Coordinates of C-alpha atoms and ligand atoms in Angstrom, one line a residue:
M5 CA -0.5 -0.1 -0.2
A6 CA 1.6 3.4 -1.1
D7 CA 0.9 5.8 2.0
P8 CA -1.3 4.5 4.9
K9 CA -2.9 7.8 5.8
G10 CA -2.8 9.2 2.3
F11 CA -6.0 9.7 1.9
L12 CA -6.8 10.8 4.8
T13 CA -4.0 13.8 4.9
T14 CA -3.8 14.3 1.6
P15 CA -6.8 16.3 -0.6
R16 CA -7.2 15.4 -4.3
R17 CA -5.5 17.8 -6.7
P18 CA -6.3 18.7 -10.0
R19 CA -4.4 19.2 -13.0
T20 CA -3.9 22.7 -13.8
R21 CA -5.7 24.4 -16.7
R22 CA -4.5 27.8 -18.3
S23 CA -6.9 30.6 -17.8
A24 CA -10.1 30.1 -20.3
T25 CA -8.9 33.2 -22.2
A26 CA -5.5 32.7 -22.8
R27 CA -7.1 29.0 -24.1
V28 CA -9.1 30.4 -26.7
A29 CA -6.2 32.2 -28.2
D30 CA -4.6 28.9 -29.3
W31 CA -5.0 25.5 -30.0
N32 CA -2.5 24.3 -27.4
E33 CA -3.3 21.9 -25.0
V34 CA -5.7 23.2 -22.4
Y35 CA -3.3 22.1 -19.8
E36 CA -0.4 24.5 -18.1
G37 CA 3.0 23.2 -19.4
Q38 CA 4.4 22.8 -15.9
S39 CA 4.9 18.8 -14.8
L40 CA 2.5 16.9 -12.2
L41 CA 5.6 15.5 -10.7
P42 CA 6.1 17.5 -7.5
I43 CA 2.2 16.5 -6.5
V44 CA 1.7 13.2 -8.1
G45 CA 3.9 11.1 -5.7
G46 CA 0.9 12.3 -2.9
Q47 CA -1.5 12.2 -5.0
A48 CA -0.8 8.5 -5.6
G49 CA -0.5 8.1 -2.2
R50 CA -4.0 8.4 -1.8
C51 CA -4.9 5.0 -2.8
M52 CA -6.0 3.0 -0.1
D53 CA -5.2 -0.2 -2.1
C54 CA -8.3 -1.8 -1.4
G55 CA -8.7 -5.5 -1.4
I56 CA -11.0 -5.8 -4.6
P57 CA -9.6 -2.9 -6.4
F58 CA -13.3 -1.5 -8.2
C59 CA -11.1 0.9 -10.4
H60 CA -9.4 -1.9 -12.0
D61 CA -12.6 -3.6 -12.9
A62 CA -14.3 -0.4 -14.0
C63 CA -11.0 0.2 -16.6
P64 CA -11.8 -1.7 -20.0
L65 CA -7.8 -2.3 -19.9
G66 CA -7.4 -4.0 -17.1
N67 CA -5.0 -1.2 -15.7
L68 CA -3.0 -2.5 -12.6
I69 CA -3.9 1.2 -10.8
P70 CA -3.2 0.4 -7.5
D71 CA 0.0 -1.5 -8.3
W72 CA 1.5 1.7 -10.2
N73 CA -0.3 3.9 -7.3
D74 CA 2.0 2.5 -5.3
L75 CA 5.2 2.6 -7.5
V76 CA 4.8 6.2 -7.9
Y77 CA 4.6 7.2 -4.4
R78 CA 7.9 4.9 -4.1
D79 CA 9.6 6.8 -6.7
D80 CA 9.7 3.9 -8.9
W81 CA 9.2 5.0 -12.6
Q82 CA 10.6 2.1 -14.3
A83 CA 8.6 -0.5 -12.7
A84 CA 5.3 1.8 -12.8
A85 CA 6.0 2.5 -16.6
A86 CA 6.5 -1.6 -17.3
R87 CA 2.7 -2.2 -15.0
L88 CA 1.2 0.6 -17.2
L89 CA 2.5 -0.7 -20.4
A90 CA 1.9 -4.1 -20.1
T91 CA -1.9 -3.3 -20.5
N92 CA -2.4 0.0 -22.3
N93 CA -0.5 0.2 -25.3
F94 CA -1.5 4.4 -25.4
P95 CA -1.4 5.8 -21.8
E96 CA -0.7 9.3 -23.6
F97 CA -3.9 9.2 -25.0
T98 CA -6.5 7.6 -22.3
G99 CA -4.2 9.8 -19.6
R100 CA -5.6 13.2 -21.7
L101 CA -8.7 11.8 -23.0
C102 CA -10.8 8.8 -20.9
P103 CA -13.7 9.7 -19.3
A104 CA -12.1 7.8 -16.3
P105 CA -14.8 5.4 -15.3
C106 CA -11.9 4.3 -12.5
E107 CA -12.0 7.1 -10.6
S108 CA -15.8 6.8 -10.5
A109 CA -15.8 3.3 -9.3
C110 CA -12.4 4.6 -6.8
V111 CA -13.7 3.4 -3.2
L112 CA -12.9 6.7 -1.9
A113 CA -15.4 8.3 -4.4
I114 CA -18.3 6.7 -2.3
D115 CA -18.1 9.4 0.0
S116 CA -15.3 11.5 -0.6
D117 CA -13.1 12.6 -4.3
P118 CA -11.5 9.8 -5.7
V119 CA -7.9 9.3 -6.5
S120 CA -6.6 11.2 -9.5
I121 CA -6.2 7.8 -11.6
K122 CA -6.1 9.5 -14.6
N123 CA -3.3 12.0 -13.4
V124 CA -1.4 9.4 -12.4
E125 CA -1.7 7.5 -15.6
I126 CA -0.5 11.1 -17.9
T127 CA 2.8 11.7 -15.7
I128 CA 3.6 7.8 -15.5
A129 CA 3.4 7.6 -19.6
E130 CA 5.2 10.7 -20.2
R131 CA 8.0 10.3 -17.8
A132 CA 8.0 6.8 -19.6
W133 CA 9.0 9.0 -22.6
Q134 CA 11.4 11.0 -20.9
L135 CA 13.5 8.3 -19.4
G136 CA 13.1 5.8 -22.6
H137 CA 11.1 3.0 -20.6
D138 CA 8.3 3.1 -23.5
R139 CA 10.8 2.1 -26.6
P140 CA 10.3 0.3 -29.5
L141 CA 9.9 -3.4 -29.0
P142 CA 10.8 -5.1 -32.5
P143 CA 9.7 -8.6 -32.6
L144 CA 12.6 -11.2 -31.9
D145 CA 11.1 -13.8 -34.2
P146 CA 9.0 -13.4 -37.5
S147 CA 6.1 -15.8 -37.3
G148 CA 5.8 -15.7 -41.7
H149 CA 1.9 -14.5 -41.3
R150 CA 0.6 -11.2 -42.8
V151 CA -2.2 -9.6 -41.2
A152 CA -3.8 -6.4 -43.1
I153 CA -5.7 -4.3 -41.0
V154 CA -8.2 -1.4 -42.6
G155 CA -8.6 1.7 -40.5
S156 CA -5.6 3.6 -37.9
G157 CA -7.9 4.7 -35.1
P158 CA -7.1 3.9 -31.5
A159 CA -8.4 0.2 -32.5
G160 CA -6.4 -0.3 -35.6
L161 CA -3.2 1.0 -33.7
A162 CA -3.7 -1.1 -30.6
C163 CA -4.3 -4.2 -32.8
A164 CA -1.3 -3.8 -35.3
Q165 CA 1.2 -2.9 -32.4
Q166 CA 0.4 -6.3 -30.4
L167 CA 0.5 -8.5 -33.9
T168 CA 3.6 -6.7 -35.3
R169 CA 5.5 -7.4 -31.6
A170 CA 4.0 -10.9 -31.8
G171 CA 6.2 -11.0 -34.7
H172 CA 3.4 -11.1 -37.5
R173 CA 4.3 -9.1 -40.8
T174 CA 1.2 -6.0 -39.9
V175 CA 0.5 -3.7 -42.6
V176 CA -2.2 -0.8 -41.8
Y177 CA -4.5 0.5 -44.5
E178 CA -6.0 4.0 -43.7
R179 CA -8.3 6.2 -46.5
A180 CA -7.1 9.6 -44.8
D181 CA -4.0 11.4 -45.6
R182 CA -2.8 10.6 -42.1
I183 CA -2.8 8.1 -39.5
G184 CA -4.9 8.4 -36.3
G185 CA -8.6 8.3 -37.1
L186 CA -10.7 10.3 -34.9
L187 CA -7.5 11.1 -32.6
R188 CA -6.6 13.0 -35.6
Y189 CA -9.4 14.3 -37.6
G190 CA -11.9 14.2 -34.8
I191 CA -10.8 15.5 -31.8
P192 CA -9.4 18.9 -31.5
N193 CA -5.5 19.9 -30.9
F194 CA -6.7 21.6 -27.6
R195 CA -7.8 18.2 -26.3
L196 CA -4.5 16.4 -28.1
E197 CA -2.0 17.8 -29.5
K198 CA -1.1 15.6 -32.2
H199 CA 3.0 15.6 -31.7
Y200 CA 1.7 13.4 -29.3
L201 CA 0.5 11.0 -31.9
D202 CA 2.9 11.6 -34.6
R203 CA 5.3 9.8 -31.6
R204 CA 3.6 6.8 -31.4
I205 CA 3.2 6.1 -34.7
E206 CA 6.8 6.7 -35.1
Q207 CA 7.8 3.9 -32.8
L208 CA 4.9 1.5 -34.6
R209 CA 7.0 2.1 -37.4
S210 CA 10.3 1.3 -36.0
E211 CA 8.9 -1.8 -34.3
G212 CA 8.1 -3.1 -38.2
T213 CA 4.4 -1.9 -38.6
E214 CA 3.6 -1.0 -42.2
F215 CA 1.0 2.2 -43.1
H216 CA -0.6 3.1 -46.4
T217 CA -2.5 6.4 -46.2
G218 CA -4.9 7.3 -48.9
V219 CA -6.2 3.9 -49.5
T220 CA -9.7 3.1 -49.2
V221 CA -10.2 -0.1 -48.8
G222 CA -13.2 -1.2 -51.0
S223 CA -12.4 1.3 -53.9
D224 CA -8.5 1.7 -54.7
V225 CA -8.2 -2.2 -53.6
S226 CA -11.1 -4.3 -52.9
A227 CA -11.5 -6.1 -49.7
A228 CA -11.4 -9.2 -51.0
E229 CA -8.1 -9.1 -52.6
L230 CA -6.8 -7.6 -49.6
R231 CA -8.0 -10.9 -47.6
A232 CA -6.6 -13.3 -50.4
G233 CA -3.4 -11.6 -50.4
C234 CA -2.9 -12.1 -46.2
D235 CA -3.3 -14.5 -43.6
A236 CA -6.2 -12.7 -42.2
L237 CA -8.1 -9.5 -41.9
V238 CA -8.9 -7.1 -39.5
I239 CA -11.7 -4.2 -40.1
A240 CA -11.3 -1.1 -37.8
V241 CA -12.9 1.6 -39.7
G242 CA -14.6 2.6 -37.2
A243 CA -18.3 4.4 -36.7
T244 CA -18.5 7.0 -39.1
R245 CA -22.4 6.7 -40.3
W246 CA -23.5 10.1 -38.2
R247 CA -27.0 10.6 -37.0
E248 CA -29.2 12.9 -38.7
L249 CA -31.7 15.8 -37.9
P250 CA -35.0 15.0 -39.5
V251 CA -36.2 18.3 -39.4
P252 CA -37.6 20.9 -42.0
G253 CA -34.7 23.2 -43.2
R254 CA -32.0 20.5 -42.7
E255 CA -30.9 20.9 -46.2
L256 CA -30.4 24.7 -45.9
D257 CA -27.0 26.0 -46.2
G258 CA -25.0 27.0 -43.3
V259 CA -26.1 23.6 -41.5
H260 CA -23.2 21.1 -41.5
Q261 CA -22.3 17.9 -39.5
A262 CA -19.6 17.9 -36.9
M263 CA -17.7 15.7 -38.6
E264 CA -17.9 17.9 -41.7
Y265 CA -16.7 20.7 -39.6
L266 CA -14.3 19.4 -36.8
P267 CA -11.7 17.9 -39.4
L268 CA -11.3 20.9 -41.8
A269 CA -10.3 22.9 -38.3
N270 CA -8.1 20.0 -37.0
R271 CA -6.6 20.5 -40.7
V272 CA -5.9 23.8 -40.5
V273 CA -3.4 23.2 -37.1
E274 CA -1.3 20.7 -39.2
G275 CA -1.3 23.6 -41.7
D276 CA -2.7 22.1 -44.7
F277 CA -4.6 25.7 -45.7
G278 CA -5.5 28.8 -43.8
T279 CA -9.1 29.4 -43.7
P280 CA -11.6 26.4 -43.2
A281 CA -14.6 26.1 -45.4
I282 CA -16.5 25.8 -42.9
D283 CA -15.8 28.7 -40.3
A284 CA -17.5 30.0 -37.3
E285 CA -15.8 33.5 -37.4
G286 CA -17.9 36.3 -36.9
K287 CA -21.2 33.7 -36.8
Q288 CA -24.1 32.7 -34.8
V289 CA -23.2 29.1 -34.3
V290 CA -26.0 26.8 -32.6
I291 CA -24.8 23.1 -31.9
V292 CA -27.2 20.5 -31.5
G293 CA -26.3 17.7 -29.2
G294 CA -25.0 17.2 -26.0
G295 CA -21.5 15.0 -25.7
D296 CA -18.0 15.2 -26.6
T297 CA -18.5 15.9 -30.2
A298 CA -20.4 18.9 -29.3
A299 CA -18.4 20.1 -26.3
D300 CA -15.7 20.4 -29.2
C301 CA -17.7 22.0 -31.8
L302 CA -18.2 24.3 -28.9
G303 CA -14.4 24.7 -28.2
T304 CA -13.5 25.3 -31.6
A305 CA -16.3 28.0 -32.8
L306 CA -14.7 29.5 -29.5
R307 CA -11.3 29.6 -31.1
Q308 CA -12.4 30.7 -34.4
H309 CA -13.9 34.1 -32.8
A310 CA -17.4 33.0 -32.9
G311 CA -20.2 35.6 -32.4
A312 CA -22.2 33.7 -30.0
V313 CA -22.2 30.0 -29.1
T314 CA -25.4 27.9 -28.3
Q315 CA -25.2 24.2 -27.7
L316 CA -29.0 22.4 -27.0
D317 CA -29.0 19.3 -24.8
I318 CA -31.9 17.3 -25.5
N319 CA -31.7 15.7 -22.3
P320 CA -32.6 17.5 -18.6
R321 CA -29.6 18.9 -16.5
P322 CA -28.1 16.6 -14.7
G323 CA -27.7 16.9 -11.3
E324 CA -24.7 17.4 -9.3
H325 CA -24.2 14.0 -7.8
R326 CA -25.5 10.6 -7.9
T327 CA -28.8 9.9 -7.5
A328 CA -30.2 6.8 -5.8
G329 CA -30.6 5.1 -9.3
Q330 CA -27.2 5.7 -10.1
P331 CA -25.0 3.8 -7.2
W332 CA -21.5 3.4 -6.7
P333 CA -19.5 2.0 -8.5
V334 CA -21.3 2.3 -11.8
Y335 CA -20.5 5.9 -14.0
P336 CA -22.9 8.2 -13.1
R337 CA -24.5 11.0 -15.5
T338 CA -23.7 14.2 -13.5
Y339 CA -23.4 17.9 -14.8
R340 CA -20.1 17.9 -16.0
M341 CA -18.0 21.2 -17.2
T342 CA -15.9 20.5 -20.1
T343 CA -13.1 22.9 -20.8
S344 CA -14.9 24.0 -23.8
H345 CA -17.5 24.8 -21.7
E346 CA -15.8 26.7 -18.9
E347 CA -14.2 28.9 -21.6
A348 CA -17.6 29.6 -22.9
E349 CA -18.8 30.8 -19.7
A350 CA -15.5 33.1 -19.2
L351 CA -16.2 34.6 -22.3
T352 CA -20.3 34.9 -22.6
R353 CA -20.3 34.8 -26.0
T354 CA -23.8 32.8 -25.7
A355 CA -27.3 33.6 -26.7
P356 CA -29.0 35.2 -24.2
Q357 CA -31.7 32.2 -23.7
A358 CA -28.6 29.7 -23.0
G359 CA -26.9 29.2 -19.3
A360 CA -23.5 31.2 -18.9
D361 CA -21.7 27.4 -19.7
A362 CA -23.5 28.2 -23.7
R363 CA -26.3 25.1 -22.8
I364 CA -29.7 24.8 -22.9
F365 CA -31.0 21.9 -21.6
S366 CA -34.3 19.7 -22.7
A367 CA -34.2 21.4 -25.6
T368 CA -36.0 19.6 -29.2
T369 CA -35.3 21.3 -32.5
L370 CA -38.4 22.0 -34.6
H371 CA -37.3 23.3 -37.4
L372 CA -34.7 25.3 -39.2
E373 CA -35.2 28.5 -40.8
G374 CA -33.5 30.1 -43.9
D375 CA -33.2 33.2 -45.7
P376 CA -34.6 33.5 -49.7
H377 CA -31.0 32.5 -50.7
G378 CA -31.5 29.2 -48.9
H379 CA -29.1 30.3 -45.8
V380 CA -29.9 29.2 -42.6
T381 CA -30.7 32.4 -40.2
A382 CA -32.7 30.7 -37.2
L383 CA -33.4 27.4 -35.5
R384 CA -36.7 27.1 -33.6
L385 CA -36.6 24.8 -30.6
A386 CA -39.1 24.1 -27.7
E387 CA -38.7 22.5 -24.4
A388 CA -38.6 18.7 -24.7
E389 CA -40.9 16.3 -22.5
P390 CA -38.4 14.3 -20.0
A391 CA -40.1 11.3 -20.7
D392 CA -40.3 10.8 -24.4
R393 CA -38.6 14.2 -25.5
R394 CA -41.4 15.3 -27.5
P395 CA -42.0 19.0 -27.6
R396 CA -44.2 20.2 -24.7
T397 CA -46.6 22.8 -26.2
G398 CA -46.4 26.7 -26.1
T399 CA -42.6 26.5 -25.4
D400 CA -41.4 27.6 -28.4
Q401 CA -38.3 30.1 -28.8
V402 CA -36.0 31.2 -31.7
I403 CA -32.5 31.3 -31.6
P404 CA -30.9 33.4 -34.7
A405 CA -28.0 30.9 -36.4
D406 CA -26.3 31.5 -39.4
L407 CA -24.1 28.1 -38.6
V408 CA -25.8 24.9 -37.4
L409 CA -23.7 22.0 -36.4
L410 CA -25.1 18.7 -36.0
A411 CA -23.5 16.5 -33.1
L412 CA -26.1 13.7 -32.7
G413 CA -23.7 10.6 -32.6
F414 CA -23.0 7.7 -35.0
H415 CA -24.5 4.4 -36.0
G416 CA -21.8 2.7 -36.9
P417 CA -19.8 1.8 -40.2
D418 CA -21.1 3.1 -43.4
P419 CA -23.6 0.1 -44.5
D420 CA -23.2 0.7 -48.4
S421 CA -19.1 0.9 -48.2
P422 CA -17.8 -1.4 -51.0
L423 CA -15.6 -2.9 -48.0
L424 CA -18.6 -4.7 -46.2
Q425 CA -20.4 -5.5 -49.8
D426 CA -17.1 -7.2 -50.8
L427 CA -16.6 -9.7 -47.8
S428 CA -20.7 -9.7 -47.7
L429 CA -20.5 -9.1 -43.7
D430 CA -23.5 -9.0 -41.4
L431 CA -24.8 -5.6 -39.7
T432 CA -26.4 -6.3 -36.3
D433 CA -29.8 -4.3 -35.6
D434 CA -27.6 -1.6 -34.1
G435 CA -26.0 -1.3 -37.5
T436 CA -22.3 -2.6 -36.1
I437 CA -20.6 -5.3 -37.9
A438 CA -21.6 -8.9 -36.8
R439 CA -19.0 -10.8 -35.2
D440 CA -18.6 -13.3 -32.4
T441 CA -17.4 -12.5 -28.9
R442 CA -13.8 -13.2 -30.2
F443 CA -13.9 -10.6 -32.8
A444 CA -14.6 -12.8 -35.7
T445 CA -16.8 -12.7 -38.3
H446 CA -18.3 -15.3 -40.5
H447 CA -16.0 -14.6 -42.9
D448 CA -13.1 -17.1 -42.5
G449 CA -10.1 -15.0 -41.1
V450 CA -11.6 -11.7 -41.1
F451 CA -12.3 -10.2 -37.8
V452 CA -13.7 -6.6 -36.4
A453 CA -12.3 -4.3 -33.7
G454 CA -13.2 -0.8 -32.6
D455 CA -16.7 1.0 -33.3
A456 CA -17.0 -0.6 -36.1
G457 CA -18.2 -3.7 -34.0
R458 CA -19.0 -2.0 -30.6
G459 CA -20.6 0.8 -31.7
Q460 CA -19.6 4.8 -30.9
S461 CA -17.3 4.3 -27.9
L462 CA -14.4 5.7 -26.4
I463 CA -10.9 5.5 -26.8
V464 CA -10.2 2.9 -23.8
W465 CA -12.3 0.5 -25.4
A466 CA -10.8 0.8 -28.4
I467 CA -7.4 -0.1 -27.3
A468 CA -9.1 -2.9 -25.5
E469 CA -10.8 -4.1 -28.7
G470 CA -8.0 -3.6 -30.6
R471 CA -5.7 -5.8 -28.0
S472 CA -8.2 -8.5 -27.7
A473 CA -8.7 -8.9 -31.7
A474 CA -4.8 -9.1 -31.7
A475 CA -5.1 -12.0 -29.3
A476 CA -8.0 -13.7 -31.3
V477 CA -5.9 -13.3 -34.7
D478 CA -2.9 -14.2 -33.3
R479 CA -4.6 -17.5 -31.8
Y480 CA -6.2 -18.0 -35.3
L481 CA -2.9 -17.8 -37.2
T482 CA -1.2 -20.1 -34.4
G483 CA -3.4 -22.1 -32.6
R484 CA -2.4 -20.3 -29.3
T485 CA -1.3 -17.1 -28.2
A486 CA 0.6 -15.1 -25.0
L487 CA -1.2 -12.2 -25.9
P488 CA -3.4 -10.5 -23.0
A489 CA -7.1 -10.4 -24.2
P490 CA -9.0 -7.6 -21.8
I491 CA -11.9 -7.5 -23.2
T492 CA -14.7 -10.3 -25.0
A493 CA -16.6 -8.4 -28.1
A494 CA -19.9 -8.9 -25.9
D495 CA -18.2 -6.9 -22.4
R496 CA -19.9 -3.5 -21.8
P497 CA -19.4 -0.7 -19.4
L498 CA -20.4 -0.7 -16.2
T499 CA -22.7 2.5 -16.7
L500 CA -26.3 2.8 -16.9
Ligands
FAD17 C1 -15.5 14.6 -32.2 C2 -14.8 13.3 -30.9 C3 -14.6 13.5 -30.0 C4 -14.3 12.6 -29.3 N1 -13.7 12.6 -28.1 C5 -13.6 11.5 -27.1 C6 -12.8 11.8 -25.8 O1 -12.5 12.6 -25.3 N2 -12.6 10.5 -25.1 C7 -12.7 9.3 -25.5 O2 -12.9 8.0 -24.8 N3 -13.4 8.9 -26.9 C8 -13.6 9.8 -27.4 N4 -14.4 9.9 -28.9 C9 -14.2 8.9 -29.5 C10 -13.2 8.1 -29.8 O3 -12.8 8.8 -30.6 C11 -13.8 6.5 -30.9 O4 -14.7 5.9 -30.1 C12 -12.2 6.0 -31.0 O5 -11.6 6.9 -32.0 C13 -12.9 4.7 -32.0 O6 -11.5 4.1 -32.5 P1 -11.4 3.3 -34.0 O7 -10.1 2.6 -33.8 O8 -12.7 2.0 -33.6 O9 -12.3 3.9 -34.7 P2 -11.7 5.7 -35.5 O10 -10.9 6.4 -34.6 O11 -13.2 5.8 -36.3 O12 -10.9 5.3 -36.8 C14 -11.7 4.4 -37.9 C15 -10.5 4.6 -39.0 O13 -10.7 3.9 -40.1 C16 -10.6 4.5 -41.4 N5 -11.5 4.0 -42.4 C17 -12.7 3.8 -42.7 N6 -13.0 3.1 -43.5 C18 -12.2 2.9 -44.3 C19 -11.8 2.3 -45.5 N7 -12.6 1.7 -46.2 N8 -10.5 2.4 -45.7 C20 -9.2 2.6 -45.4 N9 -9.6 3.5 -43.8 C21 -10.9 3.3 -43.6 C22 -11.2 6.3 -41.1 O14 -10.5 6.8 -41.8 C23 -10.8 6.3 -39.7 O15 -9.5 6.8 -39.9 C24 -14.9 11.0 -29.6 C25 -15.1 11.0 -30.9 C26 -15.4 12.0 -31.7 C27 -15.9 11.9 -33.0
SF4_18 S1 -7.7 4.4 -19.2 FE1 -9.7 5.1 -18.4 S2 -10.5 3.9 -17.4 FE2 -8.7 3.1 -17.5 S3 -7.1 3.7 -16.0 FE3 -6.9 5.2 -17.5 S4 -8.5 6.7 -17.0 FE4 -9.0 5.1 -15.7

């Protein structure tokens, strides 16, 4: 156990963020540059080393959290890195972006502040890079097998790294011009600076993973051809089919899907062009949706100097604390301020109807209004009944809007894509690719990992999927495997 009295004597300390006004002036990470090193030992020392560590169970990767808390407290960074990297290929992504279900399940969280697990994780991850403990691990014995992976998001990358390290020749095909999936073109720089991604990709390359960008499997090369040329094929194409807003006026100019908008902003930061084709500068922006993607649109619009930004969430405003229906250790639905909402509050550039954090809760969109040229000018909304989300009569209001961004979530992969049709893959009722609990489709030697099989999810699940699918592929190729499989394809988060 780290510090027997740590949880009594040391308060939880958050990671300090730059001021909201400084943050929106650039695209850099929202956090202060200074290291967590001076405080992280004390934070890790708050861990009670519980007999049954619920944090470990709540982490889809099965991260050995109490072990590395103890090692950090004892200043043994090499052993802490070894424990962390044993279960997580990319702790620099989860340590920045994971919603940390482990912290909700921490035993301290029953009546106090949980251990700041995510901050300990990111500190171990970054220190491992600095001290050379996160090294390339090229395989010692090539297996002679060749595996193709379609898609380079966290699921495809984790799968590739595991299979390459196990000795298989692994080639990743990506239709975009850069590797990374949603880590590259979905999540903005202010939450993940892309040099962290580039650093990891370079490590995969140096271990022997091959990458081909600008190749759409199904069009540039047929999936059947790819399958014929390798010993196993893993499909990790994500859940790219976005949900629509079926209201009158959807067709107006100025109404865009979040995933049409966010990649352009990321490309500006990459230096591909100066002004994005969809730009919030000076506009009255309304974001329809309540999740991570909507919050990323909000932060992006503020950095593009939007005139006003409002976010509509169809759900009622959650409470600050767990309710009886959301008992510990499940991940509760409580009111959360993202960094983008903090920024909106600081800048007060929101519509008068919205709260200080730019949000209107219990809001359902009735229709979009346009000018004679077919450009959106306003959004009419009503209060949504909590039970069935139908509009409540007499609650209509109009918000001026000349840019409307739709962030309503995703179904699964595109069912009409030639990739799926080439291999005659079945879809589930949820729109994801059908597979058994070991990630295998009905097509011999074809596996599915990540959001393509699970439906829209989280980076930590995508990494767990990639690792587990790699173990399934290794077993398929060699008849046995020493690779870890943290989850089955049927496992679901401990949440309500
Ligand atoms: C805006 C946004 C913000 C998010 N924020 C968070 C967050 O803060 N924390 C968190 O945990 N999760 C977050 N998520 C969810 C997380 O990003 C996903 O769950 C995760 O990226 C899924 O990984 P994946 O590898 O399955 O798919 P993806 O990351 O979607 O990658 C799939 C890749 O496959 C490629 N591809 C598709 N079809 C083909 C083809 N035919 N040929 C070749 N390549 C193809 C795509 O171009 C893409 O690069 C966010 C999602 C979005 C959209
Ligand atoms: S990956 Fe997520 S759930 Fe797992 S230890 Fe890190 S923050 Fe917690």
